Short mmCIF file of C-alpha atoms in Angstrom, two decimals:
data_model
loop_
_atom_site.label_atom_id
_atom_site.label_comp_id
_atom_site.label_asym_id
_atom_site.label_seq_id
_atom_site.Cartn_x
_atom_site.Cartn_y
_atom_site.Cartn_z
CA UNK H 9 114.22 -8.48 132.19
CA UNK H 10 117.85 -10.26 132.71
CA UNK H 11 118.15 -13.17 133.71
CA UNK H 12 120.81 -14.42 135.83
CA UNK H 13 121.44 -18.19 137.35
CA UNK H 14 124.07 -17.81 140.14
CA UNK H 15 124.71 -19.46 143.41
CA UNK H 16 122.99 -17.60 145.81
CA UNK H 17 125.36 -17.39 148.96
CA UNK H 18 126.42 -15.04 151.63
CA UNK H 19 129.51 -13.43 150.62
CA UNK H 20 131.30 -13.16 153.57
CA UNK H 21 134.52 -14.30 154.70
CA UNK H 22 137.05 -13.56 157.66
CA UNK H 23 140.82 -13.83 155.32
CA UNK H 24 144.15 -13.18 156.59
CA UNK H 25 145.73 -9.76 155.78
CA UNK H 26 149.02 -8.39 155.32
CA UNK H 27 150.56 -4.92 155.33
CA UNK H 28 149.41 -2.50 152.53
CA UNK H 29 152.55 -2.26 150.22
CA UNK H 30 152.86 0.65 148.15
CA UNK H 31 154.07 -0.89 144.90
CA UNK H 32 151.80 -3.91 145.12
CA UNK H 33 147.94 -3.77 145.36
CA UNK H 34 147.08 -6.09 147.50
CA UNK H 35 143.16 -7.42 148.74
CA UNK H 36 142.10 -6.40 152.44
CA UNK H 37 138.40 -6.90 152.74
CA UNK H 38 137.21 -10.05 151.16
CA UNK H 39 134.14 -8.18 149.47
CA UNK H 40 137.06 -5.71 147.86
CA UNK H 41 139.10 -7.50 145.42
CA UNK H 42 141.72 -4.83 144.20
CA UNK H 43 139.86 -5.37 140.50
CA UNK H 44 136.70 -3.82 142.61
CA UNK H 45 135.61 -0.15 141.18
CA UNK H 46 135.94 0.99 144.35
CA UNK H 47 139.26 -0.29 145.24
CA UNK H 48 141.55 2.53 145.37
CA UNK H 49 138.98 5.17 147.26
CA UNK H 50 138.63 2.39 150.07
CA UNK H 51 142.24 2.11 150.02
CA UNK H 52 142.81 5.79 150.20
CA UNK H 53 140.23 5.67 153.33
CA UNK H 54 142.15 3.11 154.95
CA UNK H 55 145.26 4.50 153.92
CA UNK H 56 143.99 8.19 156.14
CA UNK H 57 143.22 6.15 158.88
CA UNK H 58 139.02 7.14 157.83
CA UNK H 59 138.03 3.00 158.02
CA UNK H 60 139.95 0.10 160.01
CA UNK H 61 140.43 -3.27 158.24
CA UNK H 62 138.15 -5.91 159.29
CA UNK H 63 137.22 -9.11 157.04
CA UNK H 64 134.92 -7.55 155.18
CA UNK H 65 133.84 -4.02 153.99
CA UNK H 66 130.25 -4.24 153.54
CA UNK H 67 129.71 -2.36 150.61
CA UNK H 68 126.13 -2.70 149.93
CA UNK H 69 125.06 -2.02 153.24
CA UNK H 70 123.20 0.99 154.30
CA UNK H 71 124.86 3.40 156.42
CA UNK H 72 123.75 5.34 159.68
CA UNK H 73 124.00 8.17 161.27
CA UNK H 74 126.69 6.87 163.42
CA UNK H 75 129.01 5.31 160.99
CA UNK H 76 129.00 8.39 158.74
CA UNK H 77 129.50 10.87 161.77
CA UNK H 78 132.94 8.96 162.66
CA UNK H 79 133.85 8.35 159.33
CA UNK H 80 133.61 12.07 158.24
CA UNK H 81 134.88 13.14 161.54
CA UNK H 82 137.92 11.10 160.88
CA UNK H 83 138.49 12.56 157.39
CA UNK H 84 138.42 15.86 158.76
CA UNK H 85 140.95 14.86 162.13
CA UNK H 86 138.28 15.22 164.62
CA UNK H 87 139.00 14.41 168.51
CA UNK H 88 137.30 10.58 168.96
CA UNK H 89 138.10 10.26 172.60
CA UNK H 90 135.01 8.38 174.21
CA UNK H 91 133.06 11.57 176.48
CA UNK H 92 129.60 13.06 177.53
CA UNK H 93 127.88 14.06 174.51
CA UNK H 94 124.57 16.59 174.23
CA UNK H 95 122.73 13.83 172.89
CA UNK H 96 120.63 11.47 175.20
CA UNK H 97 121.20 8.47 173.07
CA UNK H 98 124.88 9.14 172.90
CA UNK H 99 126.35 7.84 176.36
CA UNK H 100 130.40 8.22 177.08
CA UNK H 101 130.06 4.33 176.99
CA UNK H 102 129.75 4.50 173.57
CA UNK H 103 133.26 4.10 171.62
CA UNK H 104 131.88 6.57 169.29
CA UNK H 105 130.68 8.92 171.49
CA UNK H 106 133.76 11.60 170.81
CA UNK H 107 133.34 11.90 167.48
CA UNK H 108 129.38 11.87 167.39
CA UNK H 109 130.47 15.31 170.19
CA UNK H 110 133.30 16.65 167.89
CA UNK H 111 131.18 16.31 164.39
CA UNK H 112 128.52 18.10 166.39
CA UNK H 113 130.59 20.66 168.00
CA UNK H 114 131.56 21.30 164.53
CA UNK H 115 128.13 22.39 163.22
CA UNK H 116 128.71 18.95 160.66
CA UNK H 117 125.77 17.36 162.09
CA UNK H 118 122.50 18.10 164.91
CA UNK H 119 120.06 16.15 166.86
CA UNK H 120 116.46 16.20 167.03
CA UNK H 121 113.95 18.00 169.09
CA UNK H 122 113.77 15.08 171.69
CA UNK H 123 117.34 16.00 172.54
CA UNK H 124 118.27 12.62 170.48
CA UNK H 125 121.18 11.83 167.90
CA UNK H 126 119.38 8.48 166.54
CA UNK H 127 122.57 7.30 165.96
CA UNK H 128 121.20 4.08 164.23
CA UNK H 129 118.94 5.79 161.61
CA UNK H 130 120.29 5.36 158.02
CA UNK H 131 121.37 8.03 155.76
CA UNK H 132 119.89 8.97 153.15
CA UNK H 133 121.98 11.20 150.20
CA UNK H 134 120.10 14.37 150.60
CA UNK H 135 121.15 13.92 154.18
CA UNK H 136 124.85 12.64 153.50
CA UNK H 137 125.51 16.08 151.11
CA UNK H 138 124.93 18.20 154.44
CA UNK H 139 127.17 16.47 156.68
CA UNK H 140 129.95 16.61 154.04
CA UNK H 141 129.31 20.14 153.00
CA UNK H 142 129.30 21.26 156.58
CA UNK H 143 132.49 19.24 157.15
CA UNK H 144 134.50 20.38 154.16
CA UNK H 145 135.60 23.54 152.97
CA UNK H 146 133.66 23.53 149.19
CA UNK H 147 132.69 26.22 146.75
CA UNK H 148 129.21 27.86 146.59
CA UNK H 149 127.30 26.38 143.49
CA UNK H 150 124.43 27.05 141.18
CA UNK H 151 123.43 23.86 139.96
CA UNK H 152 120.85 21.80 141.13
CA UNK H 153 118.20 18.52 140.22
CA UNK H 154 114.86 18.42 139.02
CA UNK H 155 114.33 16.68 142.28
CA UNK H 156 115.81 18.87 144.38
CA UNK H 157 113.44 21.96 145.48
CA UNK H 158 114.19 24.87 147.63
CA UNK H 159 113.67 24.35 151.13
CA UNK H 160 114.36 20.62 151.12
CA UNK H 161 117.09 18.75 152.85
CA UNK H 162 120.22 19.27 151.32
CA UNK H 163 119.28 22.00 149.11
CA UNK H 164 122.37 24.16 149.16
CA UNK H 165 124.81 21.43 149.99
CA UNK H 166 124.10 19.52 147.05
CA UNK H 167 124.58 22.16 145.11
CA UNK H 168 128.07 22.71 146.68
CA UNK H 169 128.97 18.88 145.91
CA UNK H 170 127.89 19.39 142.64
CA UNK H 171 130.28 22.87 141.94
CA UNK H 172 133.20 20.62 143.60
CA UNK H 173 132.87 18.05 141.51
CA UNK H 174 132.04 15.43 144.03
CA UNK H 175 128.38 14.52 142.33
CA UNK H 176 127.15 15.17 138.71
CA UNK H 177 123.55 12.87 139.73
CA UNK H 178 121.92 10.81 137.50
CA UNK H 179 121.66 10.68 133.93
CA UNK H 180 117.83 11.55 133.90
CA UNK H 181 118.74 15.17 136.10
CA UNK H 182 118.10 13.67 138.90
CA UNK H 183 119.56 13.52 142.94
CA UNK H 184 117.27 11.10 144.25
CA UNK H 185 118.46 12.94 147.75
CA UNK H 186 115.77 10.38 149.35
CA UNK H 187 117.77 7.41 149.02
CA UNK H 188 119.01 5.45 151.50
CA UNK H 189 123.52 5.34 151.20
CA UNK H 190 125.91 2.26 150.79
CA UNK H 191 128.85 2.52 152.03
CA UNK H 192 130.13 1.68 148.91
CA UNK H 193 128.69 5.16 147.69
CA UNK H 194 129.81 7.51 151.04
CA UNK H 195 133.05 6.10 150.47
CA UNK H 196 133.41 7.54 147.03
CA UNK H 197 131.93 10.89 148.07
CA UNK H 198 134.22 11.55 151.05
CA UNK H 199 136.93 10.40 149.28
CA UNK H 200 135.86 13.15 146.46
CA UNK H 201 135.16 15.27 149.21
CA UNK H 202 139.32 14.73 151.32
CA UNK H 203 140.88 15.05 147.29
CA UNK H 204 139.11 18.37 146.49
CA UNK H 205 140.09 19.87 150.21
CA UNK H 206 143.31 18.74 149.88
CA UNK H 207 144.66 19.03 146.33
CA UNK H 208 141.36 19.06 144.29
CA UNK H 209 138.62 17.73 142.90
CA UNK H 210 140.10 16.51 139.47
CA UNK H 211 142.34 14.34 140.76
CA UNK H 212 139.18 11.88 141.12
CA UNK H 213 137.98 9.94 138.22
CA UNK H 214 134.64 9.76 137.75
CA UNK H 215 134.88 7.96 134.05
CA UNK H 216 136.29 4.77 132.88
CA UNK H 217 137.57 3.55 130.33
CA UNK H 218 134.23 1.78 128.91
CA UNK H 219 136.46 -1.32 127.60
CA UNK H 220 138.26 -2.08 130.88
CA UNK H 221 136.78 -1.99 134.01
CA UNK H 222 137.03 -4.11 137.26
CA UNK H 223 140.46 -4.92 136.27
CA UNK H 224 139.29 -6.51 132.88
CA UNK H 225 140.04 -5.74 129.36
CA UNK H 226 136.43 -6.69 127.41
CA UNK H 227 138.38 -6.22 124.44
CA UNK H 228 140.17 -9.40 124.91
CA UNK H 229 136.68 -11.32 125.84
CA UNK H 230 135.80 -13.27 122.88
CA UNK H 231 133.10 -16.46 122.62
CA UNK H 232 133.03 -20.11 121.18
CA UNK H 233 130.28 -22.55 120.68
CA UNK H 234 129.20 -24.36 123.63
CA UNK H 235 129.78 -28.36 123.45
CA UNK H 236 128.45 -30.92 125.09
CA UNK H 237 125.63 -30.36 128.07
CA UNK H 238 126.46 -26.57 127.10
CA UNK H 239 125.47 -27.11 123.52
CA UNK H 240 123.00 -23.76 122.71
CA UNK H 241 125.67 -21.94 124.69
CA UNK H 242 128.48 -19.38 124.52
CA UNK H 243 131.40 -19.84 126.43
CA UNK H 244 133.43 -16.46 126.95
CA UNK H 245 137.30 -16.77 127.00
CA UNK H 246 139.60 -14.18 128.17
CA UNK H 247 139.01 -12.84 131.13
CA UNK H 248 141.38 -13.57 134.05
CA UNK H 249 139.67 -16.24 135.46
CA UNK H 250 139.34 -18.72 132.71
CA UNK H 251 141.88 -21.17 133.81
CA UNK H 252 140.19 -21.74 137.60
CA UNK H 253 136.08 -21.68 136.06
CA UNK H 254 134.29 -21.29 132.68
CA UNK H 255 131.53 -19.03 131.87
CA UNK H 256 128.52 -19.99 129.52
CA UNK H 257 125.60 -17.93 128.45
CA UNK H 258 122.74 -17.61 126.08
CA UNK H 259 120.49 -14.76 125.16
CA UNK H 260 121.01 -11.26 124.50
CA UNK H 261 121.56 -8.27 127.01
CA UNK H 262 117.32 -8.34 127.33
CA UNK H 263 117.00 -11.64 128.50
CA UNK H 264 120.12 -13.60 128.91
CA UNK H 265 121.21 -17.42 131.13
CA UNK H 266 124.35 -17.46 133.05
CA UNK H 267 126.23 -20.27 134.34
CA UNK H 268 129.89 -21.39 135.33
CA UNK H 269 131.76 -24.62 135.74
CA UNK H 270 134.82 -25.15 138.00
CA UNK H 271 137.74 -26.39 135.99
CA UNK H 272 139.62 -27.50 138.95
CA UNK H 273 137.05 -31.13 139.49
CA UNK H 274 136.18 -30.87 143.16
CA UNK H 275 135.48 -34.16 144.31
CA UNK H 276 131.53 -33.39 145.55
CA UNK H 277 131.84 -36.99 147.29
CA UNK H 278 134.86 -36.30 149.20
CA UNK H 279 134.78 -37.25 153.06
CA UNK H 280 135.98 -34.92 155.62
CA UNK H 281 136.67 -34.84 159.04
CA UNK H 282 135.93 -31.57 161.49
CA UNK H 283 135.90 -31.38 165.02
CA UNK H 284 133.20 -29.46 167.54
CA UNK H 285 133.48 -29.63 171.06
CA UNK H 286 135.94 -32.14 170.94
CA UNK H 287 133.88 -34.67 169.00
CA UNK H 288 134.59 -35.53 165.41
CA UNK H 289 132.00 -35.20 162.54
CA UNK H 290 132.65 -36.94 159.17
CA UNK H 291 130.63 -35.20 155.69
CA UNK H 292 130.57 -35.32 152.06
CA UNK H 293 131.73 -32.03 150.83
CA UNK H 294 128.69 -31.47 149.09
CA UNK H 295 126.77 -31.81 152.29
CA UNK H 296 128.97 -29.19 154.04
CA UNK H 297 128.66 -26.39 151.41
CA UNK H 298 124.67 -27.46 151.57
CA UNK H 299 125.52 -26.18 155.47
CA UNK H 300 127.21 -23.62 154.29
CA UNK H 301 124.32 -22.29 151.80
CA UNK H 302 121.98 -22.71 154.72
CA UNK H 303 123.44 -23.14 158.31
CA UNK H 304 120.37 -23.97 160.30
CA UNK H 305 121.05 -26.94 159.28
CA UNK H 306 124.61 -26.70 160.80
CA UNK H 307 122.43 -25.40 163.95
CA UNK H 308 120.37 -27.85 163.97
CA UNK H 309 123.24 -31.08 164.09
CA UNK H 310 125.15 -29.15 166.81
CA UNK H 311 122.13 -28.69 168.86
CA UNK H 312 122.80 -24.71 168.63
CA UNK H 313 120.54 -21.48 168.35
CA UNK H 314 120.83 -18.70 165.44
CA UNK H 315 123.76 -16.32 166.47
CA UNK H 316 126.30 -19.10 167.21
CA UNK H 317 127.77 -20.06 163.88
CA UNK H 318 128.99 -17.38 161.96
CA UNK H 319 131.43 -16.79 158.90
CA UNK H 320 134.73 -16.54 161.28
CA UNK H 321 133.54 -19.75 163.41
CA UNK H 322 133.37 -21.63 160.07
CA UNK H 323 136.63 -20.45 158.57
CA UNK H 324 138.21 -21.83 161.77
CA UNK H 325 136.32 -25.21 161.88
CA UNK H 326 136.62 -26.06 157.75
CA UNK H 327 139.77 -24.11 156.58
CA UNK H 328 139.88 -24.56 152.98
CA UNK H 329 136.83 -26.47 152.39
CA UNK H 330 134.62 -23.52 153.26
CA UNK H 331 136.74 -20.93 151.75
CA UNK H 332 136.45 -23.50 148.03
CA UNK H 333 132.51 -22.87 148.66
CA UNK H 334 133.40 -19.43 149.29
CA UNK H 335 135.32 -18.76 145.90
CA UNK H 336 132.75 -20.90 143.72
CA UNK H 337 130.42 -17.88 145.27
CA UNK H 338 132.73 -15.04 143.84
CA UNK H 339 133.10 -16.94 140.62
CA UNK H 340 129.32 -17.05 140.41
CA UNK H 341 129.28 -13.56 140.85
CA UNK H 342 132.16 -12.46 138.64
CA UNK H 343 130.75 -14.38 136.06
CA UNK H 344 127.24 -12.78 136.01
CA UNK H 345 129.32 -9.12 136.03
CA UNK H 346 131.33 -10.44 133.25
CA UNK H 347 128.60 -11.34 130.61
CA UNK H 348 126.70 -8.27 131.72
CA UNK H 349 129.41 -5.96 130.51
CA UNK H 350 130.18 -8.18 127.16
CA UNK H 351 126.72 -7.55 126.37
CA UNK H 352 126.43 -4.66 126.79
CA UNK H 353 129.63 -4.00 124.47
CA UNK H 354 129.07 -6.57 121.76
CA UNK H 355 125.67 -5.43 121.41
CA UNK H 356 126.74 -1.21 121.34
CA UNK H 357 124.60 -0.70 125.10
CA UNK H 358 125.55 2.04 126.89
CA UNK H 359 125.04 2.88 130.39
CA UNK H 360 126.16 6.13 132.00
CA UNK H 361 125.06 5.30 135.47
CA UNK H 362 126.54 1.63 136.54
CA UNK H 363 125.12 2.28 140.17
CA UNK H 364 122.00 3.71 140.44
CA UNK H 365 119.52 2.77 142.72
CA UNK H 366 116.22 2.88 143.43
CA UNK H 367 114.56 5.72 144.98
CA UNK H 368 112.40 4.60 147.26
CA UNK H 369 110.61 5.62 150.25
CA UNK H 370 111.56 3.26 153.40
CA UNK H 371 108.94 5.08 155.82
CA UNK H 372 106.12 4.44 153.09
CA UNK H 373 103.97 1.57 152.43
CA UNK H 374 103.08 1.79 149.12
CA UNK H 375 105.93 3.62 147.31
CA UNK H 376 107.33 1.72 144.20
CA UNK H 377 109.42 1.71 141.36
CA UNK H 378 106.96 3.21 139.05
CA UNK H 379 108.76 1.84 135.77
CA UNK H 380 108.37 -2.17 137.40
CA UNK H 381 104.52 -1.43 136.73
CA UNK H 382 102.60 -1.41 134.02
CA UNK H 383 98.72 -0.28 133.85
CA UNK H 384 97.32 -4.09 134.47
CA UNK H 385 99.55 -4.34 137.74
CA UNK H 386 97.98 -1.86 141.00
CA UNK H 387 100.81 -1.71 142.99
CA UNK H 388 98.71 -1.36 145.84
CA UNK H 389 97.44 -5.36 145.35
CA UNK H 390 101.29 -6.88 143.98
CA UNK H 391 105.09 -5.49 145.07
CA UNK H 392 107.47 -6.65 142.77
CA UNK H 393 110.87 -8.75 143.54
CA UNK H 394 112.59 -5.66 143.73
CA UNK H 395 110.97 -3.77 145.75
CA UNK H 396 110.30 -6.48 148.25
CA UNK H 397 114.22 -6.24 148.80
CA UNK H 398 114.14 -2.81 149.47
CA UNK H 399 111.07 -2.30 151.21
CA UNK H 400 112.18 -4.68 153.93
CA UNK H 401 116.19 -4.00 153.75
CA UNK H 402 116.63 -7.39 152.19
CA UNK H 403 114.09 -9.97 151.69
CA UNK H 404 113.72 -11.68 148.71
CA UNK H 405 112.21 -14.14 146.62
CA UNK H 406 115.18 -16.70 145.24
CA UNK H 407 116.10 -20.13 144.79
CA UNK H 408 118.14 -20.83 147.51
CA UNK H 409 120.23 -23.59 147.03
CA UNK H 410 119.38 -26.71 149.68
CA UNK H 411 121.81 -29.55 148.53
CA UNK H 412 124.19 -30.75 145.75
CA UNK H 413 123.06 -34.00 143.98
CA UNK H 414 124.88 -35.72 140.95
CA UNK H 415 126.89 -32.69 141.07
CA UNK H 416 123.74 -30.53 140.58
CA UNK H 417 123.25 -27.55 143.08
CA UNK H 418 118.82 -28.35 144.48
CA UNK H 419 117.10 -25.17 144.78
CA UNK H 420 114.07 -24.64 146.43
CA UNK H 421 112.17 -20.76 145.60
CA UNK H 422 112.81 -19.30 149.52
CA UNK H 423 112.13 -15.86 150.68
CA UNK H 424 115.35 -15.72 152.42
CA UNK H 425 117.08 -12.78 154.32
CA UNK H 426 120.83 -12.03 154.41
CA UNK H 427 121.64 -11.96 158.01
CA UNK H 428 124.39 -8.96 156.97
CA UNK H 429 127.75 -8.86 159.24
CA UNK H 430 126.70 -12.54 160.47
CA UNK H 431 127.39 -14.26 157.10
CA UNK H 432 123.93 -15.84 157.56
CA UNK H 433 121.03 -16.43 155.05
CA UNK H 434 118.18 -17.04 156.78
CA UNK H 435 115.38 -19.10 155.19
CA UNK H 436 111.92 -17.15 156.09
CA UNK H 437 109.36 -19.44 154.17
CA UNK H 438 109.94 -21.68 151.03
CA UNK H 439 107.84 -22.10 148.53
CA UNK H 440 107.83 -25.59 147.90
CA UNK H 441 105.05 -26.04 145.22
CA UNK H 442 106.43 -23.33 143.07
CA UNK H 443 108.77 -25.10 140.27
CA UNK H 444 112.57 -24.45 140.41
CA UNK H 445 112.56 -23.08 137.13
CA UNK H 446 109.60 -20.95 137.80
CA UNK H 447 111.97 -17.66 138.90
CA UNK H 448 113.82 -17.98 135.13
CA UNK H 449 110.78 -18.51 133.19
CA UNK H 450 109.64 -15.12 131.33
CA UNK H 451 105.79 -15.73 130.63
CA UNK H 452 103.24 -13.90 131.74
CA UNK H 453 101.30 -15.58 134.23
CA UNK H 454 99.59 -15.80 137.48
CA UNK H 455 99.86 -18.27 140.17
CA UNK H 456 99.35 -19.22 143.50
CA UNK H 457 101.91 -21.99 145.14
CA UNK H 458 101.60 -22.55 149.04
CA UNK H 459 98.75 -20.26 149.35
CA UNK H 460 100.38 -17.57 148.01
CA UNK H 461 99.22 -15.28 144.81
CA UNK H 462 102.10 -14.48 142.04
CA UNK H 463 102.03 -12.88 138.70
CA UNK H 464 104.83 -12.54 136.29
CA UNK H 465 104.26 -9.86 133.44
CA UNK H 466 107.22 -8.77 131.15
CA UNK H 467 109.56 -10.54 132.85
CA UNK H 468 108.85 -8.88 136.26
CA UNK H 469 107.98 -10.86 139.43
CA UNK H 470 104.96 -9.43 141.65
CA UNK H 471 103.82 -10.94 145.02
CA UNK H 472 100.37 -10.24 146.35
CA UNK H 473 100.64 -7.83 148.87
CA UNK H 474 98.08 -9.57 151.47
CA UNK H 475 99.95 -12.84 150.87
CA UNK H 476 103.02 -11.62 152.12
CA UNK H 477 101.30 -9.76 155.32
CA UNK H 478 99.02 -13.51 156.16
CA UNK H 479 103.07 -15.23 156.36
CA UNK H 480 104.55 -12.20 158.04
CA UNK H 481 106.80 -10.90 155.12
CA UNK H 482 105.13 -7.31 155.17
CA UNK H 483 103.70 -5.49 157.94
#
């Protein structure tokens, strides 16, 4: 199992934007740099008038029923004037409501037998390759998945993606048509899906060059002997970062340690001044980004309830100091990415599939990703890490970081919960006898810290199942 040591933060950020330019890529939506795989088919969306810019994209969120019904009934030029709709969850009120009407009008998309539209139900991708079939003019295919039968959801329209070239699945023949969709992933189908109406299907590339991706030439990555406190390390050099942080690891691909160091010397102990309500706080920097990792304690100073502060309140209050926290975030993250993709080159890895994910069943208790247990773990008694995530659309096990001290980010294991377009992580319930280091450590073991029972086997987390339902975790 990797192993990666990052910041843990809420990536979300309201920036200022300016004018697409068509020589000049240039970054709208904070979570899509223009190095970002999916740069240029988020672009093209926003380019067709499909997506609006906002601060953020929210690319690993899943997507409903609603969002895909206006953004497929934009790619296709649909009428989206606000009117009465058949569905009795679909008032005139709602801006939407014209294009939920058009898509179904259309035949792209139905209802239910309650007379319903459930326009907040996520999509899954068996359910995504209908309403893009039915919206786009697409070849009849013969190919299908080993999980794909007759007479399921999707049958016939997957196959058309497939003969248009919009999907080729999985590497192991498979759909997974029961997964919930990102959208990250619906924007690369439509997109597929507008090319191949328009002026084909080949004008989409579906492979990279396996040396440069993201924006960055691996070729030019090379590694020197840690010194120092990173003695036992690698640090890479190369990539297009490397004069603002530096990257150390150690390990191979199967088990590897990453961590980064800002080369620009922010002074943790600097004072600074910010105003609320006309009254002016003074705090060490470190002790704002430790309100920025965690801002119920921000909540708590100003006397205010969850829902008040969020990531466009504290751009305005702390300017560049929260937008520094911000980047040291992305360079957390970039790093990680980068030594994952060294690896996997130095060491001759290949993987087809960069973003599969998990096939899981939401609406079932005890589903799991078989390959995360082995015969000694009933996944009936332990969930791993994973599929804790998954399972409950984002909660997870991590050390979330509570202060900086010496210049040393304090973690404390959390189940925490990423509070999605509010920039929030919530803390749920720390686990404050379990050892920081506990998370990174690969022996097998089993524990109990705060009352609750763990085991760690081959590198893989499990929580007891019963645990997690006595502190409200799972249902």
């Amino acid at each position: 199992m990797r192993k990666i040591l990052s910041f843990i933060v809420a990536l979300l950020l309201v920036v200022s934007v300016t004018p697409i330019q068509p020589t000049q890529a240039q970054q709208i939506f904070a979570d899509v740099p223009t190095t970002h795989d999916y740069y240029d088919e988020i672009m093209y969306l926003l380019e067709n008038d499909v997506i609006v810019e906002s601060s953020i994209y929210g690319l690993n969120d899943i997507v409903t029923r609603e969002e895909v019904a206006v953004m497929v009934s934009k790619a296709v030029g649909l009428d989206g004037t606000p009117r009465s709709t058949i569905f009795s969850d679909v008032p005139k009120s709602n801006p939407n409501s014209g294009y939920i009407q058009s898509a179904a009008e259309k035949g792209i998309l139905g209802g239910y037998s309650d007379g319903t539209f459930k326009p907040n139900k996520k999509v899954t991708r068996g359910q995504m390759a209908v309403f893009i079939a039915n919206a786009f003019e697409l070849p009849n295919g013969d190919t299908t998945f080993k999980d794909v039968k007759q007479g399921q959801t999707g049958y016939d329209q997957i196959k058309k993606l497939v003969a248009a070239g919009i999907t080729t699945g999985y590497p192991d023949g498979t759909f997974k048509p029961s997964n919930n969709l990102t959208r990250g992933h619906i924007s690369l189908f439509l997109v597929r899906a507008m090319k191949y109406d328009g002026v084909g299907a080949n004008d989409v590339t579906n492979v990279q060059d396996e040396t440069v991706q993201n924006g960055i030439n691996y070729e030019q990555i090379y590694e020197v002997d840690g010194t120092g406190e990173y003695a036992g390390y690698k640090r890479l050099v190369g990539y297009p970062s490397a004069d603002k942080y530096a990257i150390y690891y150690r390990g191979s691909y199967d088990s590897y340690e990453v961590t980064h160091t800002d080369l620009e010397q922010t002074n943790l102990q600097e004072k600074i001044n910010w105003t609320y309500n006309g009254k002016v706080y003074t705090n060490t920097r470190s002790q704002l980004y430790s309100f920025f990792s965690d801002i119920t304690k921000l909540e708590g100073l100003l006397g205010q309830s969850k829902g008040i502060i969020n990531q466009e309140w504290l751009e305005q209050t702390f300017g560049e100091t929260y937008q520094d926290w911000f980047y040291q975030g992305l360079y957390s993250q970039e790093a990680a990415s980068i030594v994952e993709k060294y690896l996997q080159l130095k060491e001759g890895i290949i993987l087809k599939d960069r973003h599969i994910v998990v096939d899981i069943d939401f609406e079932s208790e005890f589903n799991y990703t078989e390959s995360d247990y082995s015969d000694s773990v009933d996944p009936y008694v332990w969930i791993s890490n994973k599929d804790l995530k998954i399972k409950t659309d984002g909660i997870e096990l991590s050390n979330m970081p509570i202060s900086i001290k010496d210049d040393k980010v304090v973690r404390v294991p959390t189940f925490i919960e990423a509070g999605g377009l509010t920039g929030t992580v919530y803390r749920i319930y720390e686990v404050t006898e379990m050892p920081e280091d506990y998370l990174d450590s690969t022996n097998n073991s089993e524990d109990t810290f705060n009352g609750i029972r763990f085991k760690k086997e081959n590198g893989i987390l499990y929580i007891n199942r019963e645990d997690l339902k006595g502190i409200g975790i799972l249902p």
